[in-house]
Amino acid sequence: MSNNGTALLDASVTATRKQNVDAAGASAQRPPRLALLDGLRFAAAALVVLFHYTAWHHGFWGTAVAKDAWPVLSKVTVYGNMGVQLFFIISGFVILLSAYGKGAGRFVGSRVGRLYPAYWFAVLATGFLVIVMWPQLGSGLGAKELLANLTMFHPLMELRHIDGVYWTLWVEMRFYLLILALIILRLLTIRYMTILAVAWPVLGLAAQLMNREVAAGALMSEYAPLFCGGIMLFMIYRFGHSALRWSVLALNVGVAAYFTGVKGTSEALELVGYVIPAWHYWVIVVGLFAAVALLSLTRLGNVQWKFLGILGALTYPVYLLHQIWGWWMIDHFAPVLGQYATLPLVMGIVFLAAFMVNRFIERPLAKPLAAATTKGLGYLGGRLALKKKAEAPVPGR
């Protein structure tokens, strides 16, 4: 074996040993799961489902819009889209909880294993529905869009979502890429996380107020304070209370309330047909942050009810599957069964499908995919390091 081959083998063995040690250490130091946050995530998913079924302006109940079929319930479920705001707050908290202290390879591996198995199934299942079974809803969608959606980077290709709810995944993905960049640059520290949690929402707010639409879009202005608020809750959870951390959290709550008040009132009118005062959304945003704080920073964080973990595991596949397939079932079941039997039946089927996806797709594939991704990135990193070393000039020559 050549010297380069021996060096490569040694590097590979060393990397594997380091990964095993890191994994053992992480397992020993892993904080207890915040079970009530899992329950809160599931409640948020249920609210989003009800928003899309009973408030959003589709006509699959046999009425012009859904709120006409549900005139009382829709006055409550019109607020169900705030479940997305809650997802982003929790994401800011949980991603830092899982990423802090990890290398880039492990972080990417954990995200790939977490996101893609259920997502690939959902894209293929929903793509089959809107391209083959129900093409009138997926007009203009084809194999190109289907294949591009499987990457989750299709917005970069300026191609449509197979399912409209996937827009949130691209927002999440950009947040993950930001965290990855900070890990690579070794800036995922207390100091720089605090700076980020001030600078990002403030710059986003400034871009919005100055009507700099391109800059506001690049900065994800309306979502930045939700992620950063979650980050500050993590900082308090992990490193303790301080006036600075609570002040930065309050800043993000205020900016998030402003943006949500603007967008929430607009969406309520455009997507449902209700006039909702902005202050409703201000109160909701404050309540969402307060709920996450209570369930993570108080003794409620010690609650370990296993069934909440199961519900939390269903949240992602429920979100991925519920909209288009739910509308298709409503369109076919409601004329036969009536709306009051159809709504719980459709929700039950969606939750059951989510359970099946979690049980037979996510559980078997998530860890192997995460491990393979981490290993592959480690091997690639080792090859690049060896190449760089081989190309480096030898001193004295």
mmCIF file of N, CA, C and O in Angstrom, residues 83-181:
data_model
loop_
_atom_site.group_PDB
_atom_site.id
_atom_site.type_symbol
_atom_site.label_atom_id
_atom_site.label_comp_id
_atom_site.label_asym_id
_atom_site.label_seq_id
_atom_site.Cartn_x
_atom_site.Cartn_y
_atom_site.Cartn_z
ATOM 1 N N GLY A 83 -50.151 28.370 13.854
ATOM 2 C CA GLY A 83 -49.351 27.192 14.167
ATOM 3 C C GLY A 83 -47.995 27.239 13.486
ATOM 4 O O GLY A 83 -46.999 26.730 14.020
ATOM 5 N N VAL A 84 -47.922 27.850 12.298
ATOM 6 C CA VAL A 84 -46.643 27.981 11.597
ATOM 7 C C VAL A 84 -45.693 28.886 12.376
ATOM 8 O O VAL A 84 -44.497 28.599 12.476
ATOM 9 N N GLN A 85 -46.223 29.982 12.944
ATOM 10 C CA GLN A 85 -45.375 30.852 13.763
ATOM 11 C C GLN A 85 -44.791 30.065 14.938
ATOM 12 O O GLN A 85 -43.620 30.214 15.285
ATOM 13 N N LEU A 86 -45.627 29.216 15.527
ATOM 14 C CA LEU A 86 -45.166 28.401 16.654
ATOM 15 C C LEU A 86 -44.097 27.417 16.210
ATOM 16 O O LEU A 86 -43.104 27.196 16.919
ATOM 17 N N PHE A 87 -44.265 26.810 15.019
ATOM 18 C CA PHE A 87 -43.238 25.903 14.506
ATOM 19 C C PHE A 87 -41.889 26.595 14.422
ATOM 20 O O PHE A 87 -40.858 26.030 14.793
ATOM 21 N N PHE A 88 -41.877 27.831 13.925
ATOM 22 C CA PHE A 88 -40.607 28.538 13.746
ATOM 23 C C PHE A 88 -39.967 28.909 15.082
ATOM 24 O O PHE A 88 -38.744 28.859 15.228
ATOM 25 N N ILE A 89 -40.793 29.280 16.062
ATOM 26 C CA ILE A 89 -40.250 29.566 17.399
ATOM 27 C C ILE A 89 -39.597 28.313 17.990
ATOM 28 O O ILE A 89 -38.454 28.349 18.464
ATOM 29 N N ILE A 90 -40.322 27.209 17.935
ATOM 30 C CA ILE A 90 -39.796 25.957 18.482
ATOM 31 C C ILE A 90 -38.569 25.508 17.704
ATOM 32 O O ILE A 90 -37.610 24.986 18.277
ATOM 33 N N SER A 91 -38.574 25.739 16.389
ATOM 34 C CA SER A 91 -37.429 25.355 15.572
ATOM 35 C C SER A 91 -36.172 26.107 15.999
ATOM 36 O O SER A 91 -35.094 25.518 16.112
ATOM 37 N N GLY A 92 -36.301 27.420 16.247
ATOM 38 C CA GLY A 92 -35.151 28.180 16.712
ATOM 39 C C GLY A 92 -34.578 27.605 17.986
ATOM 40 O O GLY A 92 -33.353 27.547 18.172
ATOM 41 N N PHE A 93 -35.456 27.153 18.882
ATOM 42 C CA PHE A 93 -35.034 26.564 20.150
ATOM 43 C C PHE A 93 -34.409 25.186 19.928
ATOM 44 O O PHE A 93 -33.290 24.906 20.379
ATOM 45 N N VAL A 94 -35.115 24.318 19.229
ATOM 46 C CA VAL A 94 -34.721 22.916 19.123
ATOM 47 C C VAL A 94 -33.479 22.736 18.256
ATOM 48 O O VAL A 94 -32.618 21.900 18.559
ATOM 49 N N ILE A 95 -33.362 23.507 17.174
ATOM 50 C CA ILE A 95 -32.189 23.361 16.312
ATOM 51 C C ILE A 95 -30.922 23.738 17.077
ATOM 52 O O ILE A 95 -29.894 23.070 16.959
ATOM 53 N N LEU A 96 -30.983 24.795 17.861
ATOM 54 C CA LEU A 96 -29.810 25.136 18.682
ATOM 55 C C LEU A 96 -29.559 24.065 19.738
ATOM 56 O O LEU A 96 -28.414 23.739 20.036
ATOM 57 N N LEU A 97 -30.631 23.512 20.278
ATOM 58 C CA LEU A 97 -30.492 22.461 21.286
ATOM 59 C C LEU A 97 -29.773 21.254 20.707
ATOM 60 O O LEU A 97 -28.942 20.628 21.380
ATOM 61 N N SER A 98 -30.046 20.935 19.440
ATOM 62 C CA SER A 98 -29.434 19.760 18.818
ATOM 63 C C SER A 98 -28.105 20.070 18.141
ATOM 64 O O SER A 98 -27.277 19.181 17.968
ATOM 65 N N ALA A 99 -27.886 21.335 17.741
ATOM 66 C CA ALA A 99 -26.676 21.677 16.978
ATOM 67 C C ALA A 99 -25.526 22.139 17.851
ATOM 68 O O ALA A 99 -24.363 21.996 17.454
ATOM 69 N N TYR A 100 -25.822 22.684 19.019
ATOM 70 C CA TYR A 100 -24.775 23.297 19.830
ATOM 71 C C TYR A 100 -23.748 22.247 20.263
ATOM 72 O O TYR A 100 -24.098 21.228 20.861
ATOM 73 N N GLY A 101 -22.498 22.507 19.932
ATOM 74 C CA GLY A 101 -21.429 21.575 20.277
ATOM 75 C C GLY A 101 -21.174 20.502 19.247
ATOM 76 O O GLY A 101 -20.253 19.694 19.395
ATOM 77 N N LYS A 102 -21.949 20.463 18.160
ATOM 78 C CA LYS A 102 -21.763 19.471 17.113
ATOM 79 C C LYS A 102 -20.903 20.030 15.989
ATOM 80 O O LYS A 102 -20.878 21.234 15.741
ATOM 81 N N GLY A 103 -20.241 19.120 15.264
ATOM 82 C CA GLY A 103 -19.534 19.504 14.062
ATOM 83 C C GLY A 103 -20.492 19.616 12.896
ATOM 84 O O GLY A 103 -21.657 19.190 12.967
ATOM 85 N N ALA A 104 -19.990 20.156 11.790
ATOM 86 C CA ALA A 104 -20.832 20.370 10.609
ATOM 87 C C ALA A 104 -21.377 19.059 10.059
ATOM 88 O O ALA A 104 -22.549 18.975 9.667
ATOM 89 N N GLY A 105 -20.540 18.017 10.029
ATOM 90 C CA GLY A 105 -20.972 16.739 9.482
ATOM 91 C C GLY A 105 -22.127 16.133 10.247
ATOM 92 O O GLY A 105 -23.114 15.666 9.656
ATOM 93 N N ARG A 106 -22.021 16.139 11.557
ATOM 94 C CA ARG A 106 -23.093 15.567 12.382
ATOM 95 C C ARG A 106 -24.364 16.400 12.276
ATOM 96 O O ARG A 106 -25.476 15.857 12.271
ATOM 97 N N PHE A 107 -24.205 17.722 12.196
ATOM 98 C CA PHE A 107 -25.384 18.572 12.074
ATOM 99 C C PHE A 107 -26.114 18.303 10.762
ATOM 100 O O PHE A 107 -27.336 18.123 10.741
ATOM 101 N N VAL A 108 -25.364 18.265 9.658
ATOM 102 C CA VAL A 108 -25.994 17.998 8.363
ATOM 103 C C VAL A 108 -26.618 16.607 8.358
ATOM 104 O O VAL A 108 -27.749 16.414 7.881
ATOM 105 N N GLY A 109 -25.904 15.638 8.893
ATOM 106 C CA GLY A 109 -26.445 14.283 8.937
ATOM 107 C C GLY A 109 -27.745 14.204 9.715
ATOM 108 O O GLY A 109 -28.707 13.560 9.275
ATOM 109 N N SER A 110 -27.792 14.875 10.860
ATOM 110 C CA SER A 110 -29.012 14.842 11.677
ATOM 111 C C SER A 110 -30.176 15.491 10.957
ATOM 112 O O SER A 110 -31.314 15.018 11.023
ATOM 113 N N ARG A 111 -29.916 16.576 10.210
ATOM 114 C CA ARG A 111 -30.995 17.255 9.489
ATOM 115 C C ARG A 111 -31.463 16.435 8.297
ATOM 116 O O ARG A 111 -32.665 16.355 8.033
ATOM 117 N N VAL A 112 -30.538 15.826 7.581
ATOM 118 C CA VAL A 112 -30.924 14.997 6.433
ATOM 119 C C VAL A 112 -31.750 13.801 6.906
ATOM 120 O O VAL A 112 -32.802 13.485 6.332
ATOM 121 N N GLY A 113 -31.284 13.142 7.964
ATOM 122 C CA GLY A 113 -32.034 12.001 8.480
ATOM 123 C C GLY A 113 -33.393 12.381 9.027
ATOM 124 O O GLY A 113 -34.349 11.605 8.927
ATOM 125 N N ARG A 114 -33.498 13.573 9.572
ATOM 126 C CA ARG A 114 -34.771 14.020 10.149
ATOM 127 C C ARG A 114 -35.756 14.461 9.075
ATOM 128 O O ARG A 114 -36.953 14.169 9.167
ATOM 129 N N LEU A 115 -35.284 15.157 8.058
ATOM 130 C CA LEU A 115 -36.187 15.797 7.111
ATOM 131 C C LEU A 115 -36.596 14.938 5.921
ATOM 132 O O LEU A 115 -37.756 14.968 5.497
ATOM 133 N N TYR A 116 -35.661 14.190 5.363
ATOM 134 C CA TYR A 116 -35.898 13.672 4.021
ATOM 135 C C TYR A 116 -36.722 12.381 3.903
ATOM 136 O O TYR A 116 -37.495 12.254 2.944
ATOM 137 N N PRO A 117 -36.603 11.388 4.784
ATOM 138 C CA PRO A 117 -37.379 10.165 4.545
ATOM 139 C C PRO A 117 -38.894 10.410 4.407
ATOM 140 O O PRO A 117 -39.511 10.002 3.418
ATOM 141 N N ALA A 118 -39.497 11.088 5.372
ATOM 142 C CA ALA A 118 -40.940 11.374 5.286
ATOM 143 C C ALA A 118 -41.240 12.329 4.137
ATOM 144 O O ALA A 118 -42.267 12.198 3.464
ATOM 145 N N TYR A 119 -40.342 13.270 3.900
ATOM 146 C CA TYR A 119 -40.552 14.251 2.837
ATOM 147 C C TYR A 119 -40.557 13.578 1.471
ATOM 148 O O TYR A 119 -41.406 13.876 0.627
ATOM 149 N N TRP A 120 -39.623 12.682 1.218
ATOM 150 C CA TRP A 120 -39.599 11.979 -0.068
ATOM 151 C C TRP A 120 -40.903 11.213 -0.291
ATOM 152 O O TRP A 120 -41.472 11.239 -1.384
ATOM 153 N N PHE A 121 -41.363 10.528 0.752
ATOM 154 C CA PHE A 121 -42.626 9.795 0.605
ATOM 155 C C PHE A 121 -43.775 10.757 0.316
ATOM 156 O O PHE A 121 -44.594 10.504 -0.576
ATOM 157 N N ALA A 122 -43.832 11.866 1.053
ATOM 158 C CA ALA A 122 -44.933 12.817 0.881
ATOM 159 C C ALA A 122 -44.915 13.450 -0.511
ATOM 160 O O ALA A 122 -45.964 13.627 -1.135
ATOM 161 N N VAL A 123 -43.728 13.793 -1.005
ATOM 162 C CA VAL A 123 -43.631 14.383 -2.343
ATOM 163 C C VAL A 123 -44.119 13.398 -3.401
ATOM 164 O O VAL A 123 -44.879 13.759 -4.309
ATOM 165 N N LEU A 124 -43.690 12.139 -3.295
ATOM 166 C CA LEU A 124 -44.106 11.137 -4.276
ATOM 167 C C LEU A 124 -45.605 10.864 -4.186
ATOM 168 O O LEU A 124 -46.293 10.768 -5.210
ATOM 169 N N ALA A 125 -46.124 10.754 -2.962
ATOM 170 C CA ALA A 125 -47.551 10.475 -2.790
ATOM 171 C C ALA A 125 -48.405 11.637 -3.275
ATOM 172 O O ALA A 125 -49.401 11.442 -3.994
ATOM 173 N N THR A 126 -48.035 12.854 -2.894
ATOM 174 C CA THR A 126 -48.804 14.023 -3.304
ATOM 175 C C THR A 126 -48.616 14.298 -4.788
ATOM 176 O O THR A 126 -49.561 14.706 -5.480
ATOM 177 N N GLY A 127 -47.402 14.067 -5.291
ATOM 178 C CA GLY A 127 -47.163 14.236 -6.722
ATOM 179 C C GLY A 127 -48.018 13.300 -7.548
ATOM 180 O O GLY A 127 -48.583 13.702 -8.578
ATOM 181 N N PHE A 128 -48.149 12.056 -7.112
ATOM 182 C CA PHE A 128 -49.023 11.109 -7.815
ATOM 183 C C PHE A 128 -50.463 11.602 -7.816
ATOM 184 O O PHE A 128 -51.166 11.505 -8.833
ATOM 185 N N LEU A 129 -50.891 12.174 -6.698
ATOM 186 C CA LEU A 129 -52.266 12.674 -6.598
ATOM 187 C C LEU A 129 -52.513 13.829 -7.567
ATOM 188 O O LEU A 129 -53.486 13.808 -8.336
ATOM 189 N N VAL A 130 -51.637 14.837 -7.550
ATOM 190 C CA VAL A 130 -51.926 16.056 -8.325
ATOM 191 C C VAL A 130 -51.523 15.944 -9.787
ATOM 192 O O VAL A 130 -51.982 16.739 -10.617
ATOM 193 N N ILE A 131 -50.674 14.964 -10.130
ATOM 194 C CA ILE A 131 -50.274 14.804 -11.523
ATOM 195 C C ILE A 131 -51.102 13.745 -12.225
ATOM 196 O O ILE A 131 -51.473 13.906 -13.398
ATOM 197 N N VAL A 132 -51.445 12.673 -11.507
ATOM 198 C CA VAL A 132 -52.143 11.543 -12.132
ATOM 199 C C VAL A 132 -53.619 11.499 -11.751
ATOM 200 O O VAL A 132 -54.502 11.473 -12.616
ATOM 201 N N MET A 133 -53.934 11.502 -10.457
ATOM 202 C CA MET A 133 -55.306 11.286 -10.003
ATOM 203 C C MET A 133 -56.180 12.533 -10.058
ATOM 204 O O MET A 133 -57.381 12.456 -10.329
ATOM 205 N N TRP A 134 -55.587 13.692 -9.761
ATOM 206 C CA TRP A 134 -56.365 14.925 -9.602
ATOM 207 C C TRP A 134 -55.647 16.062 -10.322
ATOM 208 O O TRP A 134 -55.291 17.069 -9.709
ATOM 209 N N PRO A 135 -55.437 15.915 -11.622
ATOM 210 C CA PRO A 135 -54.598 16.891 -12.335
ATOM 211 C C PRO A 135 -55.179 18.300 -12.382
ATOM 212 O O PRO A 135 -54.445 19.259 -12.578
ATOM 213 N N GLN A 136 -56.500 18.428 -12.172
ATOM 214 C CA GLN A 136 -57.082 19.773 -12.190
ATOM 215 C C GLN A 136 -56.556 20.634 -11.048
ATOM 216 O O GLN A 136 -56.502 21.866 -11.154
ATOM 217 N N LEU A 137 -56.127 19.998 -9.951
ATOM 218 C CA LEU A 137 -55.563 20.761 -8.839
ATOM 219 C C LEU A 137 -54.070 21.023 -9.051
ATOM 220 O O LEU A 137 -53.541 22.012 -8.558
ATOM 221 N N GLY A 138 -53.416 20.137 -9.794
ATOM 222 C CA GLY A 138 -51.981 20.293 -10.014
ATOM 223 C C GLY A 138 -51.664 20.776 -11.413
ATOM 224 O O GLY A 138 -50.639 20.397 -11.991
ATOM 225 N N SER A 139 -52.535 21.607 -11.960
ATOM 226 C CA SER A 139 -52.342 22.094 -13.330
ATOM 227 C C SER A 139 -50.965 22.722 -13.509
ATOM 228 O O SER A 139 -50.563 23.604 -12.746
ATOM 229 N N GLY A 140 -50.234 22.229 -14.504
ATOM 230 C CA GLY A 140 -48.904 22.750 -14.774
ATOM 231 C C GLY A 140 -47.791 21.998 -14.074
ATOM 232 O O GLY A 140 -46.619 22.230 -14.355
ATOM 233 N N LEU A 141 -48.121 21.103 -13.157
ATOM 234 C CA LEU A 141 -47.111 20.316 -12.465
ATOM 235 C C LEU A 141 -46.823 19.037 -13.244
ATOM 236 O O LEU A 141 -47.728 18.416 -13.795
ATOM 237 N N GLY A 142 -45.565 18.661 -13.298
ATOM 238 C CA GLY A 142 -45.179 17.460 -14.015
ATOM 239 C C GLY A 142 -43.967 16.807 -13.396
ATOM 240 O O GLY A 142 -43.578 17.094 -12.258
ATOM 241 N N ALA A 143 -43.313 15.932 -14.174
ATOM 242 C CA ALA A 143 -42.173 15.172 -13.667
ATOM 243 C C ALA A 143 -41.023 16.085 -13.256
ATOM 244 O O ALA A 143 -40.329 15.813 -12.277
ATOM 245 N N LYS A 144 -40.813 17.176 -13.993
ATOM 246 C CA LYS A 144 -39.720 18.096 -13.661
ATOM 247 C C LYS A 144 -39.914 18.679 -12.270
ATOM 248 O O LYS A 144 -38.973 18.704 -11.456
ATOM 249 N N GLU A 145 -41.129 19.140 -11.986
ATOM 250 C CA GLU A 145 -41.415 19.708 -10.658
ATOM 251 C C GLU A 145 -41.314 18.639 -9.580
ATOM 252 O O GLU A 145 -40.810 18.899 -8.476
ATOM 253 N N LEU A 146 -41.787 17.429 -9.897
ATOM 254 C CA LEU A 146 -41.743 16.339 -8.926
ATOM 255 C C LEU A 146 -40.304 16.023 -8.528
ATOM 256 O O LEU A 146 -39.965 15.946 -7.338
ATOM 257 N N LEU A 147 -39.429 15.847 -9.521
ATOM 258 C CA LEU A 147 -38.034 15.514 -9.244
ATOM 259 C C LEU A 147 -37.329 16.652 -8.518
ATOM 260 O O LEU A 147 -36.543 16.417 -7.592
ATOM 261 N N ALA A 148 -37.619 17.883 -8.919
ATOM 262 C CA ALA A 148 -36.989 19.028 -8.259
ATOM 263 C C ALA A 148 -37.433 19.148 -6.809
ATOM 264 O O ALA A 148 -36.624 19.470 -5.922
ATOM 265 N N ASN A 149 -38.710 18.879 -6.539
ATOM 266 C CA ASN A 149 -39.219 18.955 -5.171
ATOM 267 C C ASN A 149 -38.526 17.952 -4.258
ATOM 268 O O ASN A 149 -38.406 18.198 -3.055
ATOM 269 N N LEU A 150 -38.077 16.816 -4.804
ATOM 270 C CA LEU A 150 -37.422 15.808 -3.980
ATOM 271 C C LEU A 150 -36.132 16.328 -3.358
ATOM 272 O O LEU A 150 -35.691 15.826 -2.323
ATOM 273 N N THR A 151 -35.533 17.339 -3.971
ATOM 274 C CA THR A 151 -34.301 17.900 -3.416
ATOM 275 C C THR A 151 -34.572 18.848 -2.263
ATOM 276 O O THR A 151 -33.679 19.129 -1.467
ATOM 277 N N MET A 152 -35.758 19.408 -2.192
ATOM 278 C CA MET A 152 -36.166 20.443 -1.253
ATOM 279 C C MET A 152 -35.532 21.800 -1.591
ATOM 280 O O MET A 152 -35.757 22.781 -0.888
ATOM 281 N N PHE A 153 -34.761 21.846 -2.657
ATOM 282 C CA PHE A 153 -34.133 23.095 -3.095
ATOM 283 C C PHE A 153 -34.775 23.617 -4.381
ATOM 284 O O PHE A 153 -34.186 24.448 -5.068
ATOM 285 N N HIS A 154 -35.978 23.157 -4.685
ATOM 286 C CA HIS A 154 -36.648 23.558 -5.922
ATOM 287 C C HIS A 154 -36.948 25.060 -6.005
ATOM 288 O O HIS A 154 -37.006 25.590 -7.117
ATOM 289 N N PRO A 155 -37.129 25.782 -4.870
ATOM 290 C CA PRO A 155 -37.314 27.231 -5.021
ATOM 291 C C PRO A 155 -36.115 27.914 -5.685
ATOM 292 O O PRO A 155 -36.284 28.916 -6.381
ATOM 293 N N LEU A 156 -34.910 27.374 -5.487
ATOM 294 C CA LEU A 156 -33.740 27.934 -6.154
ATOM 295 C C LEU A 156 -33.829 27.753 -7.666
ATOM 296 O O LEU A 156 -33.236 28.521 -8.425
ATOM 297 N N MET A 157 -34.558 26.728 -8.089
ATOM 298 C CA MET A 157 -34.745 26.467 -9.519
ATOM 299 C C MET A 157 -35.974 27.194 -10.069
ATOM 300 O O MET A 157 -36.318 27.033 -11.233
ATOM 301 N N GLU A 158 -36.626 27.965 -9.185
ATOM 302 C CA GLU A 158 -37.838 28.710 -9.547
ATOM 303 C C GLU A 158 -38.942 27.780 -10.049
ATOM 304 O O GLU A 158 -39.650 28.088 -11.010
ATOM 305 N N LEU A 159 -39.077 26.642 -9.373
ATOM 306 C CA LEU A 159 -40.118 25.675 -9.703
ATOM 307 C C LEU A 159 -41.126 25.606 -8.564
ATOM 308 O O LEU A 159 -40.795 25.824 -7.399
ATOM 309 N N ARG A 160 -42.357 25.276 -8.895
ATOM 310 C CA ARG A 160 -43.462 25.289 -7.929
ATOM 311 C C ARG A 160 -43.358 24.159 -6.914
ATOM 312 O O ARG A 160 -42.749 23.119 -7.167
ATOM 313 N N HIS A 161 -44.001 24.391 -5.778
ATOM 314 C CA HIS A 161 -44.148 23.341 -4.771
ATOM 315 C C HIS A 161 -45.188 22.325 -5.251
ATOM 316 O O HIS A 161 -46.232 22.694 -5.798
ATOM 317 N N ILE A 162 -44.912 21.042 -5.032
ATOM 318 C CA ILE A 162 -45.912 20.009 -5.303
ATOM 319 C C ILE A 162 -47.114 20.216 -4.382
ATOM 320 O O ILE A 162 -48.260 19.976 -4.763
ATOM 321 N N ASP A 163 -46.866 20.656 -3.179
ATOM 322 C CA ASP A 163 -47.912 20.976 -2.203
ATOM 323 C C ASP A 163 -47.585 22.358 -1.640
ATOM 324 O O ASP A 163 -46.443 22.603 -1.218
ATOM 325 N N GLY A 164 -48.564 23.244 -1.612
ATOM 326 C CA GLY A 164 -48.317 24.612 -1.195
ATOM 327 C C GLY A 164 -47.721 24.757 0.191
ATOM 328 O O GLY A 164 -46.992 25.725 0.456
ATOM 329 N N VAL A 165 -47.999 23.812 1.094
ATOM 330 C CA VAL A 165 -47.487 23.947 2.466
ATOM 331 C C VAL A 165 -45.982 23.775 2.548
ATOM 332 O O VAL A 165 -45.369 24.100 3.570
ATOM 333 N N TYR A 166 -45.355 23.309 1.467
ATOM 334 C CA TYR A 166 -43.913 23.082 1.508
ATOM 335 C C TYR A 166 -43.123 24.385 1.534
ATOM 336 O O TYR A 166 -41.900 24.363 1.705
ATOM 337 N N TRP A 167 -43.801 25.507 1.386
ATOM 338 C CA TRP A 167 -43.088 26.790 1.446
ATOM 339 C C TRP A 167 -42.376 26.950 2.787
ATOM 340 O O TRP A 167 -41.291 27.552 2.852
ATOM 341 N N THR A 168 -42.956 26.417 3.840
ATOM 342 C CA THR A 168 -42.329 26.566 5.156
ATOM 343 C C THR A 168 -41.028 25.779 5.251
ATOM 344 O O THR A 168 -40.131 26.155 6.007
ATOM 345 N N LEU A 169 -40.916 24.691 4.485
ATOM 346 C CA LEU A 169 -39.704 23.881 4.529
ATOM 347 C C LEU A 169 -38.520 24.648 3.947
ATOM 348 O O LEU A 169 -37.386 24.494 4.408
ATOM 349 N N TRP A 170 -38.781 25.480 2.935
ATOM 350 C CA TRP A 170 -37.707 26.275 2.365
ATOM 351 C C TRP A 170 -37.268 27.366 3.342
ATOM 352 O O TRP A 170 -36.078 27.679 3.437
ATOM 353 N N VAL A 171 -38.203 27.911 4.095
ATOM 354 C CA VAL A 171 -37.843 28.866 5.150
ATOM 355 C C VAL A 171 -36.971 28.171 6.192
ATOM 356 O O VAL A 171 -35.918 28.691 6.596
ATOM 357 N N GLU A 172 -37.392 26.988 6.622
ATOM 358 C CA GLU A 172 -36.603 26.221 7.595
ATOM 359 C C GLU A 172 -35.230 25.872 7.039
ATOM 360 O O GLU A 172 -34.224 25.980 7.743
ATOM 361 N N MET A 173 -35.180 25.456 5.776
ATOM 362 C CA MET A 173 -33.908 25.051 5.187
ATOM 363 C C MET A 173 -32.910 26.203 5.183
ATOM 364 O O MET A 173 -31.714 26.020 5.475
ATOM 365 N N ARG A 174 -33.369 27.401 4.872
ATOM 366 C CA ARG A 174 -32.463 28.548 4.871
ATOM 367 C C ARG A 174 -31.966 28.847 6.286
ATOM 368 O O ARG A 174 -30.809 29.261 6.474
ATOM 369 N N PHE A 175 -32.809 28.636 7.280
ATOM 370 C CA PHE A 175 -32.371 28.802 8.664
ATOM 371 C C PHE A 175 -31.304 27.764 9.009
ATOM 372 O O PHE A 175 -30.277 28.087 9.629
ATOM 373 N N TYR A 176 -31.507 26.514 8.583
ATOM 374 C CA TYR A 176 -30.523 25.469 8.844
ATOM 375 C C TYR A 176 -29.189 25.786 8.160
ATOM 376 O O TYR A 176 -28.115 25.550 8.731
ATOM 377 N N LEU A 177 -29.249 26.314 6.944
ATOM 378 C CA LEU A 177 -28.020 26.663 6.232
ATOM 379 C C LEU A 177 -27.267 27.777 6.957
ATOM 380 O O LEU A 177 -26.027 27.792 6.981
ATOM 381 N N LEU A 178 -28.007 28.710 7.545
ATOM 382 C CA LEU A 178 -27.375 29.765 8.338
ATOM 383 C C LEU A 178 -26.660 29.160 9.540
ATOM 384 O O LEU A 178 -25.505 29.514 9.836
ATOM 385 N N ILE A 179 -27.331 28.257 10.248
ATOM 386 C CA ILE A 179 -26.715 27.613 11.407
ATOM 387 C C ILE A 179 -25.499 26.803 10.981
ATOM 388 O O ILE A 179 -24.455 26.807 11.652
ATOM 389 N N LEU A 180 -25.593 26.121 9.828
ATOM 390 C CA LEU A 180 -24.452 25.355 9.319
ATOM 391 C C LEU A 180 -23.262 26.269 9.045
ATOM 392 O O LEU A 180 -22.123 25.938 9.386
ATOM 393 N N ALA A 181 -23.515 27.413 8.432
ATOM 394 C CA ALA A 181 -22.433 28.362 8.157
ATOM 395 C C ALA A 181 -21.769 28.822 9.449
ATOM 396 O O ALA A 181 -20.531 28.928 9.527
#
